[in-house]
PDB file of N, CA and C in Angstrom:
ATOM      1  N   UNK C 536      -7.769  -2.076  -1.090  1.00 70.00           N
ATOM      2  CA  UNK C 536      -6.373  -2.373  -0.875  1.00 70.00           C
ATOM      3  C   UNK C 536      -5.800  -1.453   0.201  1.00 70.00           C
ATOM      4  N   UNK C 537      -6.326  -0.252   0.295  1.00 77.00           N
ATOM      5  CA  UNK C 537      -5.836   0.662   1.316  1.00 77.00           C
ATOM      6  C   UNK C 537      -6.173   0.122   2.701  1.00 77.00           C
ATOM      7  N   UNK C 538      -7.332  -0.520   2.857  1.00 86.00           N
ATOM      8  CA  UNK C 538      -7.688  -1.121   4.148  1.00 86.00           C
ATOM      9  C   UNK C 538      -6.692  -2.191   4.555  1.00 86.00           C
ATOM     10  N   UNK C 539      -6.224  -2.969   3.587  1.00 82.00           N
ATOM     11  CA  UNK C 539      -5.242  -4.005   3.879  1.00 82.00           C
ATOM     12  C   UNK C 539      -3.939  -3.375   4.355  1.00 82.00           C
ATOM     13  N   UNK C 540      -3.496  -2.320   3.692  1.00 79.00           N
ATOM     14  CA  UNK C 540      -2.257  -1.650   4.069  1.00 79.00           C
ATOM     15  C   UNK C 540      -2.373  -1.071   5.477  1.00 79.00           C
ATOM     16  N   UNK C 541      -3.498  -0.427   5.775  1.00 84.00           N
ATOM     17  CA  UNK C 541      -3.690   0.161   7.101  1.00 84.00           C
ATOM     18  C   UNK C 541      -3.737  -0.930   8.165  1.00 84.00           C
ATOM     19  N   UNK C 542      -4.396  -2.044   7.875  1.00 88.00           N
ATOM     20  CA  UNK C 542      -4.449  -3.159   8.823  1.00 88.00           C
ATOM     21  C   UNK C 542      -3.062  -3.712   9.099  1.00 88.00           C
ATOM     22  N   UNK C 543      -2.263  -3.873   8.065  1.00 84.00           N
ATOM     23  CA  UNK C 543      -0.913  -4.395   8.233  1.00 84.00           C
ATOM     24  C   UNK C 543      -0.054  -3.413   9.020  1.00 84.00           C
ATOM     25  N   UNK C 544      -0.213  -2.120   8.767  1.00 83.00           N
ATOM     26  CA  UNK C 544       0.549  -1.135   9.529  1.00 83.00           C
ATOM     27  C   UNK C 544       0.166  -1.143  11.007  1.00 83.00           C
ATOM     28  N   UNK C 545      -1.107  -1.285  11.312  1.00 88.00           N
ATOM     29  CA  UNK C 545      -1.541  -1.371  12.709  1.00 88.00           C
ATOM     30  C   UNK C 545      -0.977  -2.630  13.353  1.00 88.00           C
ATOM     31  N   UNK C 546      -0.973  -3.726  12.629  1.00 87.00           N
ATOM     32  CA  UNK C 546      -0.393  -4.966  13.138  1.00 87.00           C
ATOM     33  C   UNK C 546       1.100  -4.789  13.411  1.00 87.00           C
ATOM     34  N   UNK C 547       1.797  -4.083  12.540  1.00 86.00           N
ATOM     35  CA  UNK C 547       3.221  -3.821  12.755  1.00 86.00           C
ATOM     36  C   UNK C 547       3.442  -2.948  13.986  1.00 86.00           C
ATOM     37  N   UNK C 548       2.603  -1.937  14.170  1.00 87.00           N
ATOM     38  CA  UNK C 548       2.737  -1.079  15.345  1.00 87.00           C
ATOM     39  C   UNK C 548       2.484  -1.846  16.638  1.00 87.00           C
ATOM     40  N   UNK C 549       1.468  -2.685  16.651  1.00 89.00           N
ATOM     41  CA  UNK C 549       1.158  -3.472  17.848  1.00 89.00           C
ATOM     42  C   UNK C 549       2.298  -4.430  18.173  1.00 89.00           C
ATOM     43  N   UNK C 550       2.822  -5.099  17.161  1.00 88.00           N
ATOM     44  CA  UNK C 550       3.919  -6.031  17.416  1.00 88.00           C
ATOM     45  C   UNK C 550       5.189  -5.294  17.836  1.00 88.00           C
ATOM     46  N   UNK C 551       5.396  -4.071  17.369  1.00 86.00           N
ATOM     47  CA  UNK C 551       6.550  -3.292  17.808  1.00 86.00           C
ATOM     48  C   UNK C 551       6.392  -2.869  19.264  1.00 86.00           C
ATOM     49  N   UNK C 552       5.184  -2.484  19.662  1.00 88.00           N
ATOM     50  CA  UNK C 552       4.930  -2.090  21.043  1.00 88.00           C
ATOM     51  C   UNK C 552       5.108  -3.281  21.981  1.00 88.00           C
ATOM     52  N   UNK C 553       4.721  -4.462  21.535  1.00 87.00           N
ATOM     53  CA  UNK C 553       4.847  -5.649  22.372  1.00 87.00           C
ATOM     54  C   UNK C 553       6.264  -6.214  22.398  1.00 87.00           C
ATOM     55  N   UNK C 554       7.159  -5.651  21.604  1.00 87.00           N
ATOM     56  CA  UNK C 554       8.561  -6.056  21.661  1.00 87.00           C
ATOM     57  C   UNK C 554       9.005  -7.039  20.601  1.00 87.00           C
ATOM     58  N   UNK C 555       8.193  -7.291  19.625  1.00 87.00           N
ATOM     59  CA  UNK C 555       8.581  -8.190  18.542  1.00 87.00           C
ATOM     60  C   UNK C 555       9.151  -7.358  17.389  1.00 87.00           C
ATOM     61  N   UNK C 556      10.372  -6.903  17.554  1.00 82.00           N
ATOM     62  CA  UNK C 556      10.977  -5.985  16.583  1.00 82.00           C
ATOM     63  C   UNK C 556      11.176  -6.588  15.211  1.00 82.00           C
ATOM     64  N   UNK C 557      11.635  -7.833  15.161  1.00 85.00           N
ATOM     65  CA  UNK C 557      11.877  -8.477  13.866  1.00 85.00           C
ATOM     66  C   UNK C 557      10.602  -8.692  13.089  1.00 85.00           C
ATOM     67  N   UNK C 558       9.579  -9.125  13.786  1.00 84.00           N
ATOM     68  CA  UNK C 558       8.284  -9.349  13.130  1.00 84.00           C
ATOM     69  C   UNK C 558       7.711  -8.014  12.665  1.00 84.00           C
ATOM     70  N   UNK C 559       7.838  -6.989  13.500  1.00 83.00           N
ATOM     71  CA  UNK C 559       7.318  -5.667  13.147  1.00 83.00           C
ATOM     72  C   UNK C 559       8.009  -5.130  11.901  1.00 83.00           C
ATOM     73  N   UNK C 560       9.315  -5.332  11.814  1.00 86.00           N
ATOM     74  CA  UNK C 560      10.056  -4.855  10.642  1.00 86.00           C
ATOM     75  C   UNK C 560       9.613  -5.597   9.378  1.00 86.00           C
ATOM     76  N   UNK C 561       9.385  -6.883   9.507  1.00 87.00           N
ATOM     77  CA  UNK C 561       8.927  -7.661   8.356  1.00 87.00           C
ATOM     78  C   UNK C 561       7.550  -7.242   7.890  1.00 87.00           C
ATOM     79  N   UNK C 562       6.649  -7.053   8.840  1.00 85.00           N
ATOM     80  CA  UNK C 562       5.296  -6.635   8.494  1.00 85.00           C
ATOM     81  C   UNK C 562       5.305  -5.235   7.898  1.00 85.00           C
ATOM     82  N   UNK C 563       6.119  -4.348   8.447  1.00 84.00           N
ATOM     83  CA  UNK C 563       6.209  -2.993   7.898  1.00 84.00           C
ATOM     84  C   UNK C 563       6.764  -3.024   6.470  1.00 84.00           C
ATOM     85  N   UNK C 564       7.691  -3.928   6.201  1.00 88.00           N
ATOM     86  CA  UNK C 564       8.218  -4.085   4.841  1.00 88.00           C
ATOM     87  C   UNK C 564       7.148  -4.532   3.863  1.00 88.00           C
ATOM     88  N   UNK C 565       6.287  -5.431   4.310  1.00 86.00           N
ATOM     89  CA  UNK C 565       5.181  -5.891   3.467  1.00 86.00           C
ATOM     90  C   UNK C 565       4.221  -4.740   3.180  1.00 86.00           C
ATOM     91  N   UNK C 566       3.913  -3.958   4.205  1.00 84.00           N
ATOM     92  CA  UNK C 566       3.006  -2.823   4.020  1.00 84.00           C
ATOM     93  C   UNK C 566       3.613  -1.798   3.065  1.00 84.00           C
ATOM     94  N   UNK C 567       4.912  -1.591   3.175  1.00 88.00           N
ATOM     95  CA  UNK C 567       5.601  -0.646   2.289  1.00 88.00           C
ATOM     96  C   UNK C 567       5.537  -1.128   0.831  1.00 88.00           C
ATOM     97  N   UNK C 568       5.762  -2.409   0.616  1.00 91.00           N
ATOM     98  CA  UNK C 568       5.700  -2.965  -0.735  1.00 91.00           C
ATOM     99  C   UNK C 568       4.285  -2.849  -1.308  1.00 91.00           C
ATOM    100  N   UNK C 569       3.275  -3.129  -0.484  1.00 87.00           N
ATOM    101  CA  UNK C 569       1.893  -3.000  -0.957  1.00 87.00           C
ATOM    102  C   UNK C 569       1.548  -1.555  -1.280  1.00 87.00           C
ATOM    103  N   UNK C 570       2.083  -0.625  -0.495  1.00 87.00           N
ATOM    104  CA  UNK C 570       1.841   0.789  -0.755  1.00 87.00           C
ATOM    105  C   UNK C 570       2.414   1.191  -2.106  1.00 87.00           C
ATOM    106  N   UNK C 571       3.644   0.784  -2.394  1.00 94.00           N
ATOM    107  CA  UNK C 571       4.247   1.123  -3.687  1.00 94.00           C
ATOM    108  C   UNK C 571       3.505   0.446  -4.837  1.00 94.00           C
ATOM    109  N   UNK C 572       3.018  -0.766  -4.611  1.00 93.00           N
ATOM    110  CA  UNK C 572       2.222  -1.440  -5.623  1.00 93.00           C
ATOM    111  C   UNK C 572       0.939  -0.662  -5.893  1.00 93.00           C
ATOM    112  N   UNK C 573       0.298  -0.179  -4.850  1.00 91.00           N
ATOM    113  CA  UNK C 573      -0.919   0.610  -4.998  1.00 91.00           C
ATOM    114  C   UNK C 573      -0.641   1.900  -5.773  1.00 91.00           C
ATOM    115  N   UNK C 574       0.455   2.568  -5.474  1.00 93.00           N
ATOM    116  CA  UNK C 574       0.823   3.791  -6.199  1.00 93.00           C
ATOM    117  C   UNK C 574       1.057   3.471  -7.682  1.00 93.00           C
ATOM    118  N   UNK C 575       1.718   2.353  -7.965  1.00 95.00           N
ATOM    119  CA  UNK C 575       1.965   1.954  -9.347  1.00 95.00           C
ATOM    120  C   UNK C 575       0.680   1.679 -10.109  1.00 95.00           C
ATOM    121  N   UNK C 576      -0.261   1.000  -9.477  1.00 93.00           N
ATOM    122  CA  UNK C 576      -1.549   0.719 -10.114  1.00 93.00           C
ATOM    123  C   UNK C 576      -2.314   2.014 -10.352  1.00 93.00           C
ATOM    124  N   UNK C 577      -2.249   2.949  -9.396  1.00 93.00           N
ATOM    125  CA  UNK C 577      -2.918   4.235  -9.543  1.00 93.00           C
ATOM    126  C   UNK C 577      -2.352   5.022 -10.723  1.00 93.00           C
ATOM    127  N   UNK C 578      -1.035   5.072 -10.837  1.00 95.00           N
ATOM    128  CA  UNK C 578      -0.398   5.797 -11.946  1.00 95.00           C
ATOM    129  C   UNK C 578      -0.738   5.130 -13.280  1.00 95.00           C
ATOM    130  N   UNK C 579      -0.737   3.806 -13.309  1.00 95.00           N
ATOM    131  CA  UNK C 579      -1.078   3.100 -14.538  1.00 95.00           C
ATOM    132  C   UNK C 579      -2.522   3.384 -14.949  1.00 95.00           C
ATOM    133  N   UNK C 580      -3.425   3.442 -13.973  1.00 93.00           N
ATOM    134  CA  UNK C 580      -4.826   3.737 -14.281  1.00 93.00           C
ATOM    135  C   UNK C 580      -4.967   5.161 -14.821  1.00 93.00           C
ATOM    136  N   UNK C 581      -4.232   6.099 -14.241  1.00 93.00           N
ATOM    137  CA  UNK C 581      -4.277   7.472 -14.763  1.00 93.00           C
ATOM    138  C   UNK C 581      -3.751   7.555 -16.187  1.00 93.00           C
ATOM    139  N   UNK C 582      -2.653   6.857 -16.457  1.00 94.00           N
ATOM    140  CA  UNK C 582      -2.097   6.859 -17.817  1.00 94.00           C
ATOM    141  C   UNK C 582      -3.072   6.239 -18.813  1.00 94.00           C
ATOM    142  N   UNK C 583      -3.718   5.159 -18.415  1.00 94.00           N
ATOM    143  CA  UNK C 583      -4.679   4.518 -19.313  1.00 94.00           C
ATOM    144  C   UNK C 583      -5.864   5.431 -19.581  1.00 94.00           C
ATOM    145  N   UNK C 584      -6.264   6.207 -18.591  1.00 90.00           N
ATOM    146  CA  UNK C 584      -7.383   7.144 -18.786  1.00 90.00           C
ATOM    147  C   UNK C 584      -7.001   8.217 -19.797  1.00 90.00           C
ATOM    148  N   UNK C 585      -5.778   8.745 -19.700  1.00 89.00           N
ATOM    149  CA  UNK C 585      -5.357   9.788 -20.618  1.00 89.00           C
ATOM    150  C   UNK C 585      -5.107   9.234 -22.012  1.00 89.00           C
ATOM    151  N   UNK C 586      -4.635   8.008 -22.127  1.00 90.00           N
ATOM    152  CA  UNK C 586      -4.390   7.399 -23.428  1.00 90.00           C
ATOM    153  C   UNK C 586      -5.724   7.152 -24.145  1.00 90.00           C
ATOM    154  N   UNK C 587      -6.734   6.737 -23.400  1.00 86.00           N
ATOM    155  CA  UNK C 587      -8.040   6.477 -23.986  1.00 86.00           C
ATOM    156  C   UNK C 587      -8.681   7.751 -24.550  1.00 86.00           C
ATOM    157  N   UNK C 588      -8.430   8.865 -23.904  1.00 77.00           N
ATOM    158  CA  UNK C 588      -9.020  10.131 -24.364  1.00 77.00           C
ATOM    159  C   UNK C 588      -8.405  10.596 -25.680  1.00 77.00           C
ATOM    160  N   UNK C 589      -7.155  10.280 -25.922  1.00 69.00           N
ATOM    161  CA  UNK C 589      -6.466  10.783 -27.108  1.00 69.00           C
ATOM    162  C   UNK C 589      -6.751   9.971 -28.296  1.00 69.00           C
TER     163      UNK C 589
END
């Protein structure tokens, strides 16, 4: 999933350099949402690991 986020961020940077500001902002928003989703899944996995031990 991190590869997808990095790919989307590179796509946003390229489109921003080429002058497509609206598209770049939209793509960056998608990458930001995926990043927060990844953080949420990571925290949930950590909590499940600690719950299983107890």
